[in-house]
PDB file of C-alpha atoms in Angstrom:
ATOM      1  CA  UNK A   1      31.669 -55.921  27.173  1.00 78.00           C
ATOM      2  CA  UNK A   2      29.812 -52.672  27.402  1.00 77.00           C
ATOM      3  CA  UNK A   3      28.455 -53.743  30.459  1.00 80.00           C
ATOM      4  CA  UNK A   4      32.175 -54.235  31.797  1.00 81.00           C
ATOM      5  CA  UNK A   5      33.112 -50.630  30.561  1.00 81.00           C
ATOM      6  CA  UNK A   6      30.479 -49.087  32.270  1.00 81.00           C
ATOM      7  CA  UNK A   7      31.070 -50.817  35.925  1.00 81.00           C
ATOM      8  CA  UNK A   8      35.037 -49.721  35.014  1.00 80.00           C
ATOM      9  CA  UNK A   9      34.005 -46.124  33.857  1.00 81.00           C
ATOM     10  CA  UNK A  10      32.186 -45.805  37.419  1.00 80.00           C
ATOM     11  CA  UNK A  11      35.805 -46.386  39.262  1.00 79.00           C
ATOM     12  CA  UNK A  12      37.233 -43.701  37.967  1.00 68.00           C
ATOM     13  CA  UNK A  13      40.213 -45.821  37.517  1.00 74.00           C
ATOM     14  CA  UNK A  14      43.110 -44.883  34.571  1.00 86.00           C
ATOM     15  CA  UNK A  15      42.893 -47.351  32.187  1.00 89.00           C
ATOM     16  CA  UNK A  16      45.438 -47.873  29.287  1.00 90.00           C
ATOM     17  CA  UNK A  17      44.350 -49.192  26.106  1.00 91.00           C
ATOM     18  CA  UNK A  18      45.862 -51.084  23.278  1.00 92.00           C
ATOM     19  CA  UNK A  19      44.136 -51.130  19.880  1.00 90.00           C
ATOM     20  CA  UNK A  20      44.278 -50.937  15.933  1.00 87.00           C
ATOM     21  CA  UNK A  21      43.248 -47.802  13.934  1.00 86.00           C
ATOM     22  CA  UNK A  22      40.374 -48.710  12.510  1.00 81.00           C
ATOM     23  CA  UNK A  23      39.409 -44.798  11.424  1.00 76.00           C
ATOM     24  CA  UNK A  24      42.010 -42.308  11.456  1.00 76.00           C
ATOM     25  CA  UNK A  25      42.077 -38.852  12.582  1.00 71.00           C
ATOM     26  CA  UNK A  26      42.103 -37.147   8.861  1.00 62.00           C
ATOM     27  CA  UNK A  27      38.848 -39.102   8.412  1.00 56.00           C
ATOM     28  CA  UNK A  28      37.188 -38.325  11.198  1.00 54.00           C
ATOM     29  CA  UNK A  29      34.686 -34.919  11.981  1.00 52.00           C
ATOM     30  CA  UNK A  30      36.735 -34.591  14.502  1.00 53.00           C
ATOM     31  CA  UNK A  31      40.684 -34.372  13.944  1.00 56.00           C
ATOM     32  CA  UNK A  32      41.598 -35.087  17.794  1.00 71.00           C
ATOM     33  CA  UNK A  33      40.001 -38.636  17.489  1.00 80.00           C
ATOM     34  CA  UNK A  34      40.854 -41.793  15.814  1.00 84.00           C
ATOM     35  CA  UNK A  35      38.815 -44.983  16.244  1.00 83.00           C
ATOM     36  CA  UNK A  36      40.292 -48.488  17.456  1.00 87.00           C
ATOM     37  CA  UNK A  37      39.512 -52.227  17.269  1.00 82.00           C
ATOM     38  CA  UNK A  38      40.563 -55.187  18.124  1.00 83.00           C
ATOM     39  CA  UNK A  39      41.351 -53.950  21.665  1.00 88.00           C
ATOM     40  CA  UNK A  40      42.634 -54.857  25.077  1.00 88.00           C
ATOM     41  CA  UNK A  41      41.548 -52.195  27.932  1.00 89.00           C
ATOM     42  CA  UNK A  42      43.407 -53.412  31.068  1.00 89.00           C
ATOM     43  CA  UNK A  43      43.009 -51.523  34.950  1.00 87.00           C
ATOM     44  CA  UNK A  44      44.303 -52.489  38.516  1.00 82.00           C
ATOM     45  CA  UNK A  45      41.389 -54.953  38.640  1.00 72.00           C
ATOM     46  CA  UNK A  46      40.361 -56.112  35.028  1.00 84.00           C
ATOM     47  CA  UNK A  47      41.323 -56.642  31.474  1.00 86.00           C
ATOM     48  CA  UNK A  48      39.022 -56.556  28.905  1.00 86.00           C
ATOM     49  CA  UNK A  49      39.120 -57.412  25.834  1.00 86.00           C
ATOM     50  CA  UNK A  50      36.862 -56.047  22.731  1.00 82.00           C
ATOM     51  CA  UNK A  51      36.871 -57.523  19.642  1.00 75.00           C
ATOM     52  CA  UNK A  52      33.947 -56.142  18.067  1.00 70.00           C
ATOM     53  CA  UNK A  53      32.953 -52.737  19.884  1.00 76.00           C
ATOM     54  CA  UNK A  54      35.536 -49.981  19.070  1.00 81.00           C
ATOM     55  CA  UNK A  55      37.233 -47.675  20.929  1.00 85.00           C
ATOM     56  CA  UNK A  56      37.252 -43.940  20.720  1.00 84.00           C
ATOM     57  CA  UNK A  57      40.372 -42.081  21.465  1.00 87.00           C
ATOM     58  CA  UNK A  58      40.764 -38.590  22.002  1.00 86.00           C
ATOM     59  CA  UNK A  59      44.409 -37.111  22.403  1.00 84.00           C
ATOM     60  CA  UNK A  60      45.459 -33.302  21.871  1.00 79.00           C
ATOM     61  CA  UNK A  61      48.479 -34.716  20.195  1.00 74.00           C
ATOM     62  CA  UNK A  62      49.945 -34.239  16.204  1.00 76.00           C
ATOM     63  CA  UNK A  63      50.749 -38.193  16.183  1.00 76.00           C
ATOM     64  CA  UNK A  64      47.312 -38.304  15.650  1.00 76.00           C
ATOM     65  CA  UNK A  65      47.357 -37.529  12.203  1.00 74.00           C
ATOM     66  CA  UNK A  66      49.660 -39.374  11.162  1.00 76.00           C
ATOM     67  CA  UNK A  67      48.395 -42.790  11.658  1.00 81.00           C
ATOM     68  CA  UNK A  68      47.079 -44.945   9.447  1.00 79.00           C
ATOM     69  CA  UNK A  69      44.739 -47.843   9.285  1.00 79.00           C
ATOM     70  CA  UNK A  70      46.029 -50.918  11.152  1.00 80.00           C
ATOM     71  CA  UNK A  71      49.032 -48.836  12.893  1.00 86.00           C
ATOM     72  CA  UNK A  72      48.560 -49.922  16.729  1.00 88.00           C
ATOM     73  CA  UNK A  73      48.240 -47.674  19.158  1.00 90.00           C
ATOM     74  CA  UNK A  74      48.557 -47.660  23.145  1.00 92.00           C
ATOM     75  CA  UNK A  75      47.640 -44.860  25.328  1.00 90.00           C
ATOM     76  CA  UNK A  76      46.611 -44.076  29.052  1.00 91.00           C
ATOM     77  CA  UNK A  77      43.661 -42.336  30.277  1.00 88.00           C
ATOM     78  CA  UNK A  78      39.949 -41.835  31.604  1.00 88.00           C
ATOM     79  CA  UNK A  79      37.653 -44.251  30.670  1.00 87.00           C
ATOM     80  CA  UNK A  80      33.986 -43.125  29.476  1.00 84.00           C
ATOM     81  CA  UNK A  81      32.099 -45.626  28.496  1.00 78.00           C
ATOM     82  CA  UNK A  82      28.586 -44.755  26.040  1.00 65.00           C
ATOM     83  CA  UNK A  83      25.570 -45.317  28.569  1.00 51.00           C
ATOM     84  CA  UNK A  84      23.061 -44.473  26.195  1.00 48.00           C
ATOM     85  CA  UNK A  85      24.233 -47.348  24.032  1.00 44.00           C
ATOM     86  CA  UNK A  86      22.676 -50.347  25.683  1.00 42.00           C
ATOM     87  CA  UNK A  87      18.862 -48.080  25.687  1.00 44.00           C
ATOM     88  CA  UNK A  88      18.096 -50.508  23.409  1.00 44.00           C
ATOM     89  CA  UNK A  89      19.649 -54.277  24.261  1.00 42.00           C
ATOM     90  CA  UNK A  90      17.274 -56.739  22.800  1.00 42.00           C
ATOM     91  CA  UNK A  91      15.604 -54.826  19.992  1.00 44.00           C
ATOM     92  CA  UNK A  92      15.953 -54.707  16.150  1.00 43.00           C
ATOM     93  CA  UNK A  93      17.206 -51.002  16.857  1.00 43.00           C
ATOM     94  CA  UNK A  94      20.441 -52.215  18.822  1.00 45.00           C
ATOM     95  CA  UNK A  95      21.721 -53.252  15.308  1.00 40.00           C
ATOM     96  CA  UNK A  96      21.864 -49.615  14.053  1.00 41.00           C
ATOM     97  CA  UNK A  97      23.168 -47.457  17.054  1.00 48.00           C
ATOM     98  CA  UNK A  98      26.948 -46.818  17.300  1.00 51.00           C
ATOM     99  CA  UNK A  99      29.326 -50.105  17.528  1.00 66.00           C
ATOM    100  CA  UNK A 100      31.674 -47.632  19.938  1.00 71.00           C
ATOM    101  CA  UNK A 101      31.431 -48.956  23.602  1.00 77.00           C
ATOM    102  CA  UNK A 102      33.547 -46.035  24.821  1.00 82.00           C
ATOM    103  CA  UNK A 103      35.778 -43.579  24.874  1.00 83.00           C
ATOM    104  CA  UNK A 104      39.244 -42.467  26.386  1.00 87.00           C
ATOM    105  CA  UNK A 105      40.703 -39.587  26.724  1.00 87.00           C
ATOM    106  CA  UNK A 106      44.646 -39.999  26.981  1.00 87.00           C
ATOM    107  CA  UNK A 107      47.195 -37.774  28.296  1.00 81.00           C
ATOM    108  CA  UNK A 108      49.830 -36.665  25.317  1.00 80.00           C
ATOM    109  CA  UNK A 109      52.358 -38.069  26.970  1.00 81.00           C
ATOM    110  CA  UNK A 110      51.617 -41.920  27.387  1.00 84.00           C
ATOM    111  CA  UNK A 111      50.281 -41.941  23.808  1.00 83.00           C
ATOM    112  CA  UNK A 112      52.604 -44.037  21.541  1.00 85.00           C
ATOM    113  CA  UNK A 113      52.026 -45.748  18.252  1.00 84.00           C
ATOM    114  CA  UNK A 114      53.807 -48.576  15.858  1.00 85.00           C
ATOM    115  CA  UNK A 115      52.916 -47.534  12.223  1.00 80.00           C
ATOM    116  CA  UNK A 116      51.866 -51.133  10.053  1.00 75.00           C
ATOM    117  CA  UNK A 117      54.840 -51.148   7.840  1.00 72.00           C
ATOM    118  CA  UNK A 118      54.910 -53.364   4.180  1.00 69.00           C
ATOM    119  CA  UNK A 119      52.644 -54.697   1.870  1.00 72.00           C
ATOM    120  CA  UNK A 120      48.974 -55.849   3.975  1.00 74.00           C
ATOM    121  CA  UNK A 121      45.847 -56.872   2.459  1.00 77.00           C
ATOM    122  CA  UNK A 122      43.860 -55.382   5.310  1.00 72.00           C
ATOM    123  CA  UNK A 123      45.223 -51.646   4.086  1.00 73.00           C
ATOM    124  CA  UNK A 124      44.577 -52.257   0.861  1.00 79.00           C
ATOM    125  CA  UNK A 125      40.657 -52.954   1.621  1.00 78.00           C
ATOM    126  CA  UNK A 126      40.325 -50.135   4.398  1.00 74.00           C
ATOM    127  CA  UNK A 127      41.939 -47.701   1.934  1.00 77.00           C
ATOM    128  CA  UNK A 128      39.251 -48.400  -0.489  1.00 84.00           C
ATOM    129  CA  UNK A 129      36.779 -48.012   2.494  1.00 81.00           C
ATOM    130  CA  UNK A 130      38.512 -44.662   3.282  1.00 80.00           C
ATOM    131  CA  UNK A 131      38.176 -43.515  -0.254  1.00 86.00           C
ATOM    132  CA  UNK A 132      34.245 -44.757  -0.601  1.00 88.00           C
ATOM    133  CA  UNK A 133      34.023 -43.105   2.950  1.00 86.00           C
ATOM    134  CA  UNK A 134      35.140 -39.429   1.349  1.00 87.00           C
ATOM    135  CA  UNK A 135      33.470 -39.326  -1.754  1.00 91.00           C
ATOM    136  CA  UNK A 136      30.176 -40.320   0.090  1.00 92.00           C
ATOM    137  CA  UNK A 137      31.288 -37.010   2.582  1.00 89.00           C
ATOM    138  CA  UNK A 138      32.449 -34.857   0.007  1.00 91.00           C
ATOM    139  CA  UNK A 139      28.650 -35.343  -2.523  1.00 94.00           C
ATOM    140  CA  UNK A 140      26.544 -36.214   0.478  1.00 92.00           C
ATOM    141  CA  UNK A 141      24.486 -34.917   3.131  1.00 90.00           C
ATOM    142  CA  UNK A 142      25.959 -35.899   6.700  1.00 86.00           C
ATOM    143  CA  UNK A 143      22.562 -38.358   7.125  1.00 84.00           C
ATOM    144  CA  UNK A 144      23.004 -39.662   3.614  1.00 88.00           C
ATOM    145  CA  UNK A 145      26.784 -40.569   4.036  1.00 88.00           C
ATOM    146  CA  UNK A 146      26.310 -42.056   7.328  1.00 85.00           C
ATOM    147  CA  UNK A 147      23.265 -43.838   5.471  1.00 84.00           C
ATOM    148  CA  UNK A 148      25.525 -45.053   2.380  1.00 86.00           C
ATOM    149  CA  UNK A 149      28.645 -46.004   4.736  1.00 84.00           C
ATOM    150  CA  UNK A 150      26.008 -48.423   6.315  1.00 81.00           C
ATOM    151  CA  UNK A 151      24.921 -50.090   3.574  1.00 79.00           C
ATOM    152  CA  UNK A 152      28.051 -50.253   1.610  1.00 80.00           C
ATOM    153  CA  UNK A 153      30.174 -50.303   3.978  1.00 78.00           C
ATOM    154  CA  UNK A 154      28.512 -52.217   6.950  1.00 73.00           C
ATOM    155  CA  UNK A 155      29.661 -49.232   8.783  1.00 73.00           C
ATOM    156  CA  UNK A 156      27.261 -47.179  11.202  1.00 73.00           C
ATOM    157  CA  UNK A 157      29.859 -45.601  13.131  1.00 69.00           C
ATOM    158  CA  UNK A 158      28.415 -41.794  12.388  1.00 75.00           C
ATOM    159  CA  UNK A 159      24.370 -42.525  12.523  1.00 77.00           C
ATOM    160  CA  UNK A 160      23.478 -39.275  14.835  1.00 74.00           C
ATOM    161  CA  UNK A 161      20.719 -39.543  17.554  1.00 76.00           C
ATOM    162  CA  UNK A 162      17.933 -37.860  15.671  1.00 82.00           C
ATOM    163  CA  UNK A 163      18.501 -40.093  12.161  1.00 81.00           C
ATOM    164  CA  UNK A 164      18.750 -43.258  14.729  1.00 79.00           C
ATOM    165  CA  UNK A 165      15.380 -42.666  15.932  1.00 82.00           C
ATOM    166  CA  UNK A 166      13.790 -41.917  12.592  1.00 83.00           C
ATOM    167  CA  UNK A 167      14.955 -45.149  11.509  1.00 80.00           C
ATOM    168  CA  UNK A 168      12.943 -46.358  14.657  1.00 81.00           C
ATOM    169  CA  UNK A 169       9.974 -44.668  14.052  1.00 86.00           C
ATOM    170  CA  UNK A 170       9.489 -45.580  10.538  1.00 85.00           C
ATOM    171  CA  UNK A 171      10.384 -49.540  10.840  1.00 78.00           C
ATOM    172  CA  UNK A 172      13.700 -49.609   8.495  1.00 78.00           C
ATOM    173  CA  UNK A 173      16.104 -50.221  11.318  1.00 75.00           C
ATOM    174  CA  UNK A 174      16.017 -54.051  10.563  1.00 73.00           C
ATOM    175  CA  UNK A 175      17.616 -52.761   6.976  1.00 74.00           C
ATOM    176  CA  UNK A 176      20.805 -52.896   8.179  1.00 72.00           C
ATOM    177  CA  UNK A 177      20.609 -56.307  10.706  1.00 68.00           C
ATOM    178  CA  UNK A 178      22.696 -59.286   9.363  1.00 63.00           C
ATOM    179  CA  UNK A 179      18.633 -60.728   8.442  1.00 67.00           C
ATOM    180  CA  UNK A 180      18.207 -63.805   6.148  1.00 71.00           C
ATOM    181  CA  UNK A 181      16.094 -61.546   3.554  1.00 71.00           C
ATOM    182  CA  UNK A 182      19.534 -58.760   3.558  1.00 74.00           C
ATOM    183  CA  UNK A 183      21.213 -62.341   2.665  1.00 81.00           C
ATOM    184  CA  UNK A 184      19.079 -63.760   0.195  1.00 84.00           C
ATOM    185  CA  UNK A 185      19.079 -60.696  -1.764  1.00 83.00           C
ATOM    186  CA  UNK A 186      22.844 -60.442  -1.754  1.00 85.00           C
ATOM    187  CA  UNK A 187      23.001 -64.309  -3.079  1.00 89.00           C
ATOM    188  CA  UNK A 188      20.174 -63.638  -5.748  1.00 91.00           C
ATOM    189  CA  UNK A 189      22.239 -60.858  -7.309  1.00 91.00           C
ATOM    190  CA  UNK A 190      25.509 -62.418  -7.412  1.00 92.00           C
ATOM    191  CA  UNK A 191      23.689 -65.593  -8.497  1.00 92.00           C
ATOM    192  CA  UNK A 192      22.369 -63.825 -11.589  1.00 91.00           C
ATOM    193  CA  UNK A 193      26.062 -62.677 -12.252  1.00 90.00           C
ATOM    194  CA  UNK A 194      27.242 -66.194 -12.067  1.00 90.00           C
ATOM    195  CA  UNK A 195      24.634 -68.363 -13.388  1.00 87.00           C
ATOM    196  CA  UNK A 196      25.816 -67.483 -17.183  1.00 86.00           C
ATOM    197  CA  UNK A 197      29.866 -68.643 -16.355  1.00 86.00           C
ATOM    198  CA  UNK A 198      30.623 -72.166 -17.513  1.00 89.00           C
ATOM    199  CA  UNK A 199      31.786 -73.304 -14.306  1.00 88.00           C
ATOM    200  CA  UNK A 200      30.395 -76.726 -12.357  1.00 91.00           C
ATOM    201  CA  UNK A 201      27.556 -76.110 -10.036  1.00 90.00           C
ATOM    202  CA  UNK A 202      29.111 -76.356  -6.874  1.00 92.00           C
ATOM    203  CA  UNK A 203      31.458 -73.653  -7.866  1.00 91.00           C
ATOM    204  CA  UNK A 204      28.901 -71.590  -7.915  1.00 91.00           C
ATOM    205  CA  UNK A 205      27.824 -72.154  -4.845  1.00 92.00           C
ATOM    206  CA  UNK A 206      31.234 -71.685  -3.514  1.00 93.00           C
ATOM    207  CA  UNK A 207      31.017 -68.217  -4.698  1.00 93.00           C
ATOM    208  CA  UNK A 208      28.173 -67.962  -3.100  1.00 92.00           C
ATOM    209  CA  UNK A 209      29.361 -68.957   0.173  1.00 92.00           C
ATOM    210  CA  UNK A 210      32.490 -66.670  -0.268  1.00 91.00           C
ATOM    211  CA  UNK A 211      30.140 -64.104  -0.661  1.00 88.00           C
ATOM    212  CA  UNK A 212      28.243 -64.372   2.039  1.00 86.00           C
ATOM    213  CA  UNK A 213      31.020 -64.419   4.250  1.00 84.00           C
ATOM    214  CA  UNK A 214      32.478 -61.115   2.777  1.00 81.00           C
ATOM    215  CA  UNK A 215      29.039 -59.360   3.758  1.00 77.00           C
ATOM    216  CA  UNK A 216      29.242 -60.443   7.162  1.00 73.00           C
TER     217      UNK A 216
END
């Protein structure tokens, strides 16, 4: 996909993109951005679709700030996509530089947005991820929040250049890779939580597999 972007970013085509919010502009460093996922990216001669990388969005527009995770968005503008994020294809770094593949910057005017409306699971969790996200900003050091949002959070969204390649020099950028030793120690602690219930024994080990699945 990145690879895509960066052949379309060399056209100097318009794109318009359609995406989720996955970070909003009120929790962002920078108020004239949100984040998207899930998205489609579509020009005269391609679509493409993204559904892990994310999408950064830059508008000088006040609907900005009033969306809200999951509200969709759709916008038109000049594609950018990150170069410097496929330095490292094929190494154990790759897994802790940021999971944005580019960035547009839409005119005002095309922007338009659908706010989620009712009830939804999926705000419920990301508001608790927004809330973790701003009491890790509000008692933390920029590096340590970014380093807590990663761990928690599975997040590395805001990992700056300089802490990226002090994680490479000192060896701990395979602490945040999907790795089966991350995984084992995620089972062994909720196995010690569970191992007292009286429920059957392949309960347990469907708790197990539910919780693996939530740390992916």
């Amino acid at each position: 996909v990145r690879r895509e972007l960066s052949r379309l970013s060399e056209t100097a085509e318009e794109v318009a993109v359609m995406g989720r919010v996955y970070l909003p502009a009120s929790d962002s460093p920078e108020h004239n951005r949100v984040i998207l996922r899930t998205c489609t990216i579509v020009a005269d001669s391609v679509s493409i679709r993204t559904s892990i990388s994310r999408i950064r969005l830059f508008a000088d527009s006040t609907q900005l700030g009033a969306l809200g995770y999951g509200d969709r968005v759709y916008a038109v503008g000049r594609l950018s996509a990150g170069r410097e994020l496929c330095s490292t294809r094929g190494t154990l770094v790759s897994s802790v530089v940021r999971r944005e593949a580019a960035s547009v910057y839409a005119d005002s005017l095309s922007l338009f947005v659908v706010h989620e409306r009712g009830p939804s699971l999926r705000r419920v969790v990301d508001g608790l991820r927004a809330y973790t996200r701003q009491v890790f900003a509000r008692r933390l050091s920029r590096d340590g929040a970014a380093l807590c949002n990663a761990l928690l959070l599975g997040d590395r969204g805001e990992f700056g250049s300089r802490f990226t390649g002090n994680l490479r020099l000192t060896g701990l950028s395979h602490i945040f890779a999907l790795s089966g030793m991350n995984t084992g120690l995620i089972l062994l602690v909720v196995w010690a939580c569970i191992c007292w219930l009286p429920i059957p024994h392949l309960a347990r080990l469907c708790v197990l597999l539910v919780a693996v699945f939530f740390y992916m």
